[in-house]
mmCIF file of C-alpha atoms in Angstrom:
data_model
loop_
_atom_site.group_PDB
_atom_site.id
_atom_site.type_symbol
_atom_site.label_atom_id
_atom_site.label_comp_id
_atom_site.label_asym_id
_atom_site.label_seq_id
_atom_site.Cartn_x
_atom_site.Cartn_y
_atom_site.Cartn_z
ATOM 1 C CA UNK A 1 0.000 0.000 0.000
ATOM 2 C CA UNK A 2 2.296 2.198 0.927
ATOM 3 C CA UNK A 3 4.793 1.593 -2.768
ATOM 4 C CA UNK A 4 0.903 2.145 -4.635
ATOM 5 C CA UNK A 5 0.566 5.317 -2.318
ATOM 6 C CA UNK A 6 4.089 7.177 -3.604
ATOM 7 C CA UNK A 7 3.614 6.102 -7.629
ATOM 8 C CA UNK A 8 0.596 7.884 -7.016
ATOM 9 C CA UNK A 9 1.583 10.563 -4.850
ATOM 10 C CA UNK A 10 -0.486 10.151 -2.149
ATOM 11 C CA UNK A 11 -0.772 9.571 1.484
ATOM 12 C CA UNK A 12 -1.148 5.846 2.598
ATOM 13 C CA UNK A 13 -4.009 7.634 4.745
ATOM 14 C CA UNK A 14 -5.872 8.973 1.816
ATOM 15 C CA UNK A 15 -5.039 5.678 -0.185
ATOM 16 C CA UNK A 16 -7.043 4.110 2.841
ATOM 17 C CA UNK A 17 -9.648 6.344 2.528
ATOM 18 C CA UNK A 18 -10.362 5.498 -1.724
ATOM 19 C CA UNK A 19 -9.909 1.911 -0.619
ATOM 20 C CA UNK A 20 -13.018 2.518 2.309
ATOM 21 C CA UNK A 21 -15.146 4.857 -0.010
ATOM 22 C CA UNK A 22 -14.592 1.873 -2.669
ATOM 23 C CA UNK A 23 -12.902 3.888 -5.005
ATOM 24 C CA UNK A 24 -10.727 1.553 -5.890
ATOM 25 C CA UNK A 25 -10.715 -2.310 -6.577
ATOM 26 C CA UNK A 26 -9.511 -4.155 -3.658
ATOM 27 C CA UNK A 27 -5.878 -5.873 -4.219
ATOM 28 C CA UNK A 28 -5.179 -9.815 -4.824
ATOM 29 C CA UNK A 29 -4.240 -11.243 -1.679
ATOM 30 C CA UNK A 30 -1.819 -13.907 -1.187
ATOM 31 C CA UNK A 31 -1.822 -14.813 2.453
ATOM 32 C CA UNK A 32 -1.007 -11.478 4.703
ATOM 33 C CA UNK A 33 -0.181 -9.687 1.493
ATOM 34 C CA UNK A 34 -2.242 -7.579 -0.559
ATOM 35 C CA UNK A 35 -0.800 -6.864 -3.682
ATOM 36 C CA UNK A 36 -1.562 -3.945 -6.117
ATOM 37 C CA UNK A 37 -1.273 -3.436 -10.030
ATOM 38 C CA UNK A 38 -1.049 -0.611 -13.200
ATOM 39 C CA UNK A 39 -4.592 -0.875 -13.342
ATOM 40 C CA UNK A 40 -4.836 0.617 -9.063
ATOM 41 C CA UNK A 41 -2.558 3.184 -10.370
ATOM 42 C CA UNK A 42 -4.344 4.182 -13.093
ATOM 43 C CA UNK A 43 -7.486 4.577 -11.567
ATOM 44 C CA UNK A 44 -5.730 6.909 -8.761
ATOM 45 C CA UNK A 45 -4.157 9.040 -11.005
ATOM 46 C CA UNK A 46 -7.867 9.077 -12.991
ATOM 47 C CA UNK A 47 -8.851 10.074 -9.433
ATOM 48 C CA UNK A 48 -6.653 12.752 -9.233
ATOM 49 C CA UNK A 49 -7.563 13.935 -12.522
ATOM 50 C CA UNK A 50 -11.318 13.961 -11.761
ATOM 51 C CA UNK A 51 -10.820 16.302 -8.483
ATOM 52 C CA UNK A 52 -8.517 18.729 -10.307
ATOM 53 C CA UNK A 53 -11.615 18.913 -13.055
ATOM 54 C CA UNK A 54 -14.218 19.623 -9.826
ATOM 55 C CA UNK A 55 -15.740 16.297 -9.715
ATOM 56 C CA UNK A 56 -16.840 15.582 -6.212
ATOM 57 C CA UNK A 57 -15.470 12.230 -4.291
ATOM 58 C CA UNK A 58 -19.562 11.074 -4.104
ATOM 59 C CA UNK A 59 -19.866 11.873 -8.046
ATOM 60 C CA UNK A 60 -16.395 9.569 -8.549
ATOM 61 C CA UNK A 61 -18.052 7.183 -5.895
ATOM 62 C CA UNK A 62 -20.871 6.569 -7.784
ATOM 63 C CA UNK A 63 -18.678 6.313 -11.319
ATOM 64 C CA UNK A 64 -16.582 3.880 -9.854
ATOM 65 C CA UNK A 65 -19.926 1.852 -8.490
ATOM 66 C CA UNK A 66 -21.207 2.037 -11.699
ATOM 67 C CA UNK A 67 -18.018 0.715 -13.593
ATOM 68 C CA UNK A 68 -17.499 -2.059 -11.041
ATOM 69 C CA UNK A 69 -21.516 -3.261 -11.989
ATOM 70 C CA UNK A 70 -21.732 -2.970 -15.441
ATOM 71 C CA UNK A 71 -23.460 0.263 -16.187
ATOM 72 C CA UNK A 72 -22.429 2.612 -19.049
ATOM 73 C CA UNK A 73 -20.906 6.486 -17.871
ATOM 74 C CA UNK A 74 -23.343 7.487 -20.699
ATOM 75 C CA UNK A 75 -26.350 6.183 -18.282
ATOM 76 C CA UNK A 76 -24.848 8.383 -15.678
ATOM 77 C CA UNK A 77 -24.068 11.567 -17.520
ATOM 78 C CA UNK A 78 -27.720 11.113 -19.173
ATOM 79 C CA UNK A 79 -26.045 10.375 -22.661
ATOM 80 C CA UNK A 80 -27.789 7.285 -22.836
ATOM 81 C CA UNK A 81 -26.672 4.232 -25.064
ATOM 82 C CA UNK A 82 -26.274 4.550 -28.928
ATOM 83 C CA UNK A 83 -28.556 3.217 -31.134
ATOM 84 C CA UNK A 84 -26.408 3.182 -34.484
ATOM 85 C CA UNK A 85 -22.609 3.294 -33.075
ATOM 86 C CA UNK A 86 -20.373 -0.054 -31.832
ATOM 87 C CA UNK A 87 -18.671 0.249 -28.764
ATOM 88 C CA UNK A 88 -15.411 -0.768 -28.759
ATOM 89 C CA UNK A 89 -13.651 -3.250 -25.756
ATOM 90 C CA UNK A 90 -9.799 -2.296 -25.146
ATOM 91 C CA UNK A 91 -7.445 -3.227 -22.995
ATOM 92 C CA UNK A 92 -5.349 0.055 -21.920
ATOM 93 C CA UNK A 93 -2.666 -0.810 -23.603
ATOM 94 C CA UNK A 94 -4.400 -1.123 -26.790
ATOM 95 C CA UNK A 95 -6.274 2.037 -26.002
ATOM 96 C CA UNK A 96 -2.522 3.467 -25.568
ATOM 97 C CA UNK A 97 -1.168 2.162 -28.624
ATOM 98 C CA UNK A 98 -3.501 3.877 -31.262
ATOM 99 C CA UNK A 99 -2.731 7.134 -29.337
ATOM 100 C CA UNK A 100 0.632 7.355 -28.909
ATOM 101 C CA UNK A 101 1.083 8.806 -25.749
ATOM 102 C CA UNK A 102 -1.848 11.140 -25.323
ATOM 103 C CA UNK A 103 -3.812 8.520 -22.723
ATOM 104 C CA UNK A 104 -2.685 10.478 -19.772
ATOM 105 C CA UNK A 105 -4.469 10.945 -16.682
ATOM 106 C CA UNK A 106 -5.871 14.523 -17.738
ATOM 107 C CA UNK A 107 -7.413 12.903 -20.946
ATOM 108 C CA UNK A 108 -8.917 9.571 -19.287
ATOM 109 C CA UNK A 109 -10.796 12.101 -17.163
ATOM 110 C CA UNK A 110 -11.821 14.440 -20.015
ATOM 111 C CA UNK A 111 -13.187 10.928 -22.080
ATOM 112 C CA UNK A 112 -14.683 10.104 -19.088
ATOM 113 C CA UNK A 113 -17.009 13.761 -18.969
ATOM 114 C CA UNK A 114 -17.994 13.134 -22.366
ATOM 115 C CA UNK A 115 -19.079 9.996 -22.176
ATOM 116 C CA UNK A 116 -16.745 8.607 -24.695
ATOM 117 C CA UNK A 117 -15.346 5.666 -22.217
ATOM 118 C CA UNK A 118 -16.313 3.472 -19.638
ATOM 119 C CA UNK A 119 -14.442 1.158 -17.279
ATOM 120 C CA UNK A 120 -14.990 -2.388 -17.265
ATOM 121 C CA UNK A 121 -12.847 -4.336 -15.044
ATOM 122 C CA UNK A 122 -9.517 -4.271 -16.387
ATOM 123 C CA UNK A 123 -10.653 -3.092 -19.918
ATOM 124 C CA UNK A 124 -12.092 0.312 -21.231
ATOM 125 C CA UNK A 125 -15.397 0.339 -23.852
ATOM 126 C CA UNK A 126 -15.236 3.303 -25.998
ATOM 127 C CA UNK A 127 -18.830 4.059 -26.676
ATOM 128 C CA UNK A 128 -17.908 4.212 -30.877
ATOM 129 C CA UNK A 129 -15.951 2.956 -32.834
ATOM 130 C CA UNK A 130 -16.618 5.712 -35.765
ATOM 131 C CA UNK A 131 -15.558 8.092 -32.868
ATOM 132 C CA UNK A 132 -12.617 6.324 -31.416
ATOM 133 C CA UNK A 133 -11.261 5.911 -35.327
ATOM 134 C CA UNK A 134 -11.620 9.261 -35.611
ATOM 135 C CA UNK A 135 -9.876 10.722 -32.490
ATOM 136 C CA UNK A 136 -7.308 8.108 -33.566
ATOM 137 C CA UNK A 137 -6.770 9.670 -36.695
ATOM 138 C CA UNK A 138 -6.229 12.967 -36.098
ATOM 139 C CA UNK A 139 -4.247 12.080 -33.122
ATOM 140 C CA UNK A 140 -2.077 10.589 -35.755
ATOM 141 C CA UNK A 141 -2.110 13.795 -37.932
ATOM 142 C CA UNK A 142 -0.496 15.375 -34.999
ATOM 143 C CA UNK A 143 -3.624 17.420 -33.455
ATOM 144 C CA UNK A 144 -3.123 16.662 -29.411
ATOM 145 C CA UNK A 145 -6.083 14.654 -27.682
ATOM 146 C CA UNK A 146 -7.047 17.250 -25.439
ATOM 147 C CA UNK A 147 -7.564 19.375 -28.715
ATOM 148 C CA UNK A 148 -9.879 16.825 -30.213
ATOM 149 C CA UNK A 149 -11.615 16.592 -26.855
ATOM 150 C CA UNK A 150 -12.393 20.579 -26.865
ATOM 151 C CA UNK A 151 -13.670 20.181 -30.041
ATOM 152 C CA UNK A 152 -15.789 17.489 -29.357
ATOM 153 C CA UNK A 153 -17.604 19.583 -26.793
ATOM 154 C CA UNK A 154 -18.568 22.097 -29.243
ATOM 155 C CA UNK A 155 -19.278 19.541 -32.223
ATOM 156 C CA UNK A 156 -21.980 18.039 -29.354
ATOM 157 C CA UNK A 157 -23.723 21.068 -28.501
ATOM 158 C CA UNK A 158 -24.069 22.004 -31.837
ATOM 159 C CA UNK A 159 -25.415 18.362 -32.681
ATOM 160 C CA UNK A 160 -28.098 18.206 -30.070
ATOM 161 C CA UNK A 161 -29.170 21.775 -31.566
ATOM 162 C CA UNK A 162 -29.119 20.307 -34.382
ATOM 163 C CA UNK A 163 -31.150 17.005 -33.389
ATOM 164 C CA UNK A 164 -33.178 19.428 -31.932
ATOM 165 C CA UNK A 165 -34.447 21.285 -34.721
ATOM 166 C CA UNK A 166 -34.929 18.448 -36.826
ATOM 167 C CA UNK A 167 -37.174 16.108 -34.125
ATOM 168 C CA UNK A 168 -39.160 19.828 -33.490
ATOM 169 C CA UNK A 169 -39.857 20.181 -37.533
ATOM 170 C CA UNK A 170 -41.387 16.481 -37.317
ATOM 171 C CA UNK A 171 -42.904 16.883 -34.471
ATOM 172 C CA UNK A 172 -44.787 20.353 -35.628
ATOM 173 C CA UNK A 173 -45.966 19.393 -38.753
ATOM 174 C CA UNK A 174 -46.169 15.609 -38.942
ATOM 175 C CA UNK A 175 -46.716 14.776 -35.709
ATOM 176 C CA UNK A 176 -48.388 11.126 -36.984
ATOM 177 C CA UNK A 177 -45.049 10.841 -38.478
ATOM 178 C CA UNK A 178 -42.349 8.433 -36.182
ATOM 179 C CA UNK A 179 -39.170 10.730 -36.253
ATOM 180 C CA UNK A 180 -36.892 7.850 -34.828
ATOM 181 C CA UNK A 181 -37.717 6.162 -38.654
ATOM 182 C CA UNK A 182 -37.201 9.339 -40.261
ATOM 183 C CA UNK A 183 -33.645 10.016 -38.289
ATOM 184 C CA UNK A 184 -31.721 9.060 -41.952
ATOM 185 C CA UNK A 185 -33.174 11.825 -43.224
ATOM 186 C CA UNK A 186 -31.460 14.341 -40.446
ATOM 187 C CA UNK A 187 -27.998 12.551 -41.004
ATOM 188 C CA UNK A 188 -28.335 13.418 -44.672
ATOM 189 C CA UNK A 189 -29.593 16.736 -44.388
ATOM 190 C CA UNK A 190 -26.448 17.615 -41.918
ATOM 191 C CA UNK A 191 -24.087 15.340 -44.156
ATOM 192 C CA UNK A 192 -25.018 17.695 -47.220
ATOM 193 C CA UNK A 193 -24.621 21.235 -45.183
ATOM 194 C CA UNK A 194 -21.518 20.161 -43.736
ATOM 195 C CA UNK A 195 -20.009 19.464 -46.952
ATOM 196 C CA UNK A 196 -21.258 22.635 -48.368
ATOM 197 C CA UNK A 197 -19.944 24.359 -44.926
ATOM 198 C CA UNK A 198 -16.354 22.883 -45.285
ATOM 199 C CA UNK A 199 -16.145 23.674 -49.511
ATOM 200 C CA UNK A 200 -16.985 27.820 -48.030
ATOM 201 C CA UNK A 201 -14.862 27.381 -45.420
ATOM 202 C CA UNK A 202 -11.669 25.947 -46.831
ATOM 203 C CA UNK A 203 -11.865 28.030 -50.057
ATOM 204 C CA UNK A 204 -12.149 31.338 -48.206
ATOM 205 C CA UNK A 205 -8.719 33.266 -48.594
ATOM 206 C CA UNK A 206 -7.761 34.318 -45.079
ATOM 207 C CA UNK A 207 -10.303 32.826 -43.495
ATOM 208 C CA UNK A 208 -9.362 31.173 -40.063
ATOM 209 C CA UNK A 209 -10.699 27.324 -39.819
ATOM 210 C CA UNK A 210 -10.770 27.428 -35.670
ATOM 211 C CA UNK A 211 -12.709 30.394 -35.834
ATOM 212 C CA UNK A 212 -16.274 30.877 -34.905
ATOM 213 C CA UNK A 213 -18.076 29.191 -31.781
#
C-alpha cells in the first residue's frame, strides 16, 4: 500500500480512505499480502484527474460503483446508449497504442465527462468505434487529444441543436409521423450542409478554420 501510495503521490491515509469509499478495486491477496497493479494506479491518477476537473469524491463514488456493476458512464451523464454506433472493448494498452502517448491521466478524465469511455474491469469500452477511429486519426495527424476533446464539446452542442431542430420540424408538422424512422433523413440533411460548410470554409482566402463558436 504504501509503494501504490508514492507512484501515485499520495498519502497511505488517503489511499485508505479510496480503498473505504470503494474507489478503488480491492488488491489480490496472497496470504497477509495484498498486492496492487497498473490498473490501481491508473485509476488513482484518474482520481486525481477527476478532483482537479471539480468532480466531487460522491460523483467519482458513484462512477466507480457504476463501472465495477456494469453500467455505461453514458447512463450516468444522461447520454444514454447509442442506437447506431459499436462500442469498442480495449485493454489500456491497446487504447494506448492507437494514441501514442496522449492517454494520460488529464485525458482519461476528459473521455470520461464526455461519455466517450467506460471502465470495465480491467478493460475500457469506448462508446464508438466511428468516434474512437476518428480521435485516432487525427491524433495521428499530430492534433493533441485534449484538442480533439475541446472540439468534441462544441461539435456536441451544436449536434443536439441540431437534433433538436430536426425532431421539433417532425414533431410540428407531422406529428403522426415516427421521427426515430425518419432520423436518416437528419444525417443526410447535416451530411449535405456540412459538406457545403467545409467547400466555403476551406476556399475562403484568409479565413481562419478554428474560428467561430
Amino acid at each position: 500500500m504504501a509503494e501504490l501510495a508514492k507512484e501515485a503521490g499520495i498519502s497511505v491515509r488517503t489511499l485508505r480512505f479510496y480503498r473505504e469509499r470503494k474507489l478503488i478495486p480491492p488488491p489480490r491477496r496472497e496470504g497477509r499480502i495484498a498486492w496492487y497493479n497498473d490498473h490501481h494506479l491508473a485509476r488513482l491518477r484518474t482520481i486525481g484527474a477527476l478532483l482537479e476537473r471539480g468532480h466531487t469524491l460522491s460523483g467519482i463514488a458513484e462512477l466507480a460503483e457504476a463501472f465495477e456493476n456494469g453500467r455505461e458512464v453514458g447512463d450516468l451523464l444522461g447520454l444514454g446508449a447509442p442506437s447506431e454506433e459499436t462500442p469498442v472493448r480495449l485493454t489500456p494498452e491497446e487504447l494506448a497504442d492507437r494514441f501514442h502517448g496522449e492517454v494520460t491521466p488529464e485525458n482519461l478524465a476528459a473521455a470520461l465527462d464526455l461519455g466517450y469511455v467506460a471502465v470495465d474491469g480491467d478493460h475500457l469500452v469506448h462508446i464508438s468505434r466511428r468516434l474512437l477511429d476518428i480521435s485516432a486519426a487525427l491524433v495521428q495527424e499530430g492534433v493533441p487529444l485534449a484538442a480533439v476533446f475541446e472540439a468534441g464539446i462544441r461539435v456536441r452542442k451544436h449536434a443536439e441543436a441540431v437534433a433538436g431542430i430536426f425532431a421539433s420540424l417532425v414533431r410540428a408538422h407531422a406529428p403522426d409521423k415516427d421521427v426515430e424512422r425518419l432520423r436518416p433523413l437528419a444525417k443526410s440533411v447535416m451530411e449535405a450542409e456540412l459538406s457545403m460548410a467545409l467547400d466555403r470554409r476551406l476556399n475562403r482566402p484568409g479565413d481562419e478554420p478554428g474560428a467561430g463558436g
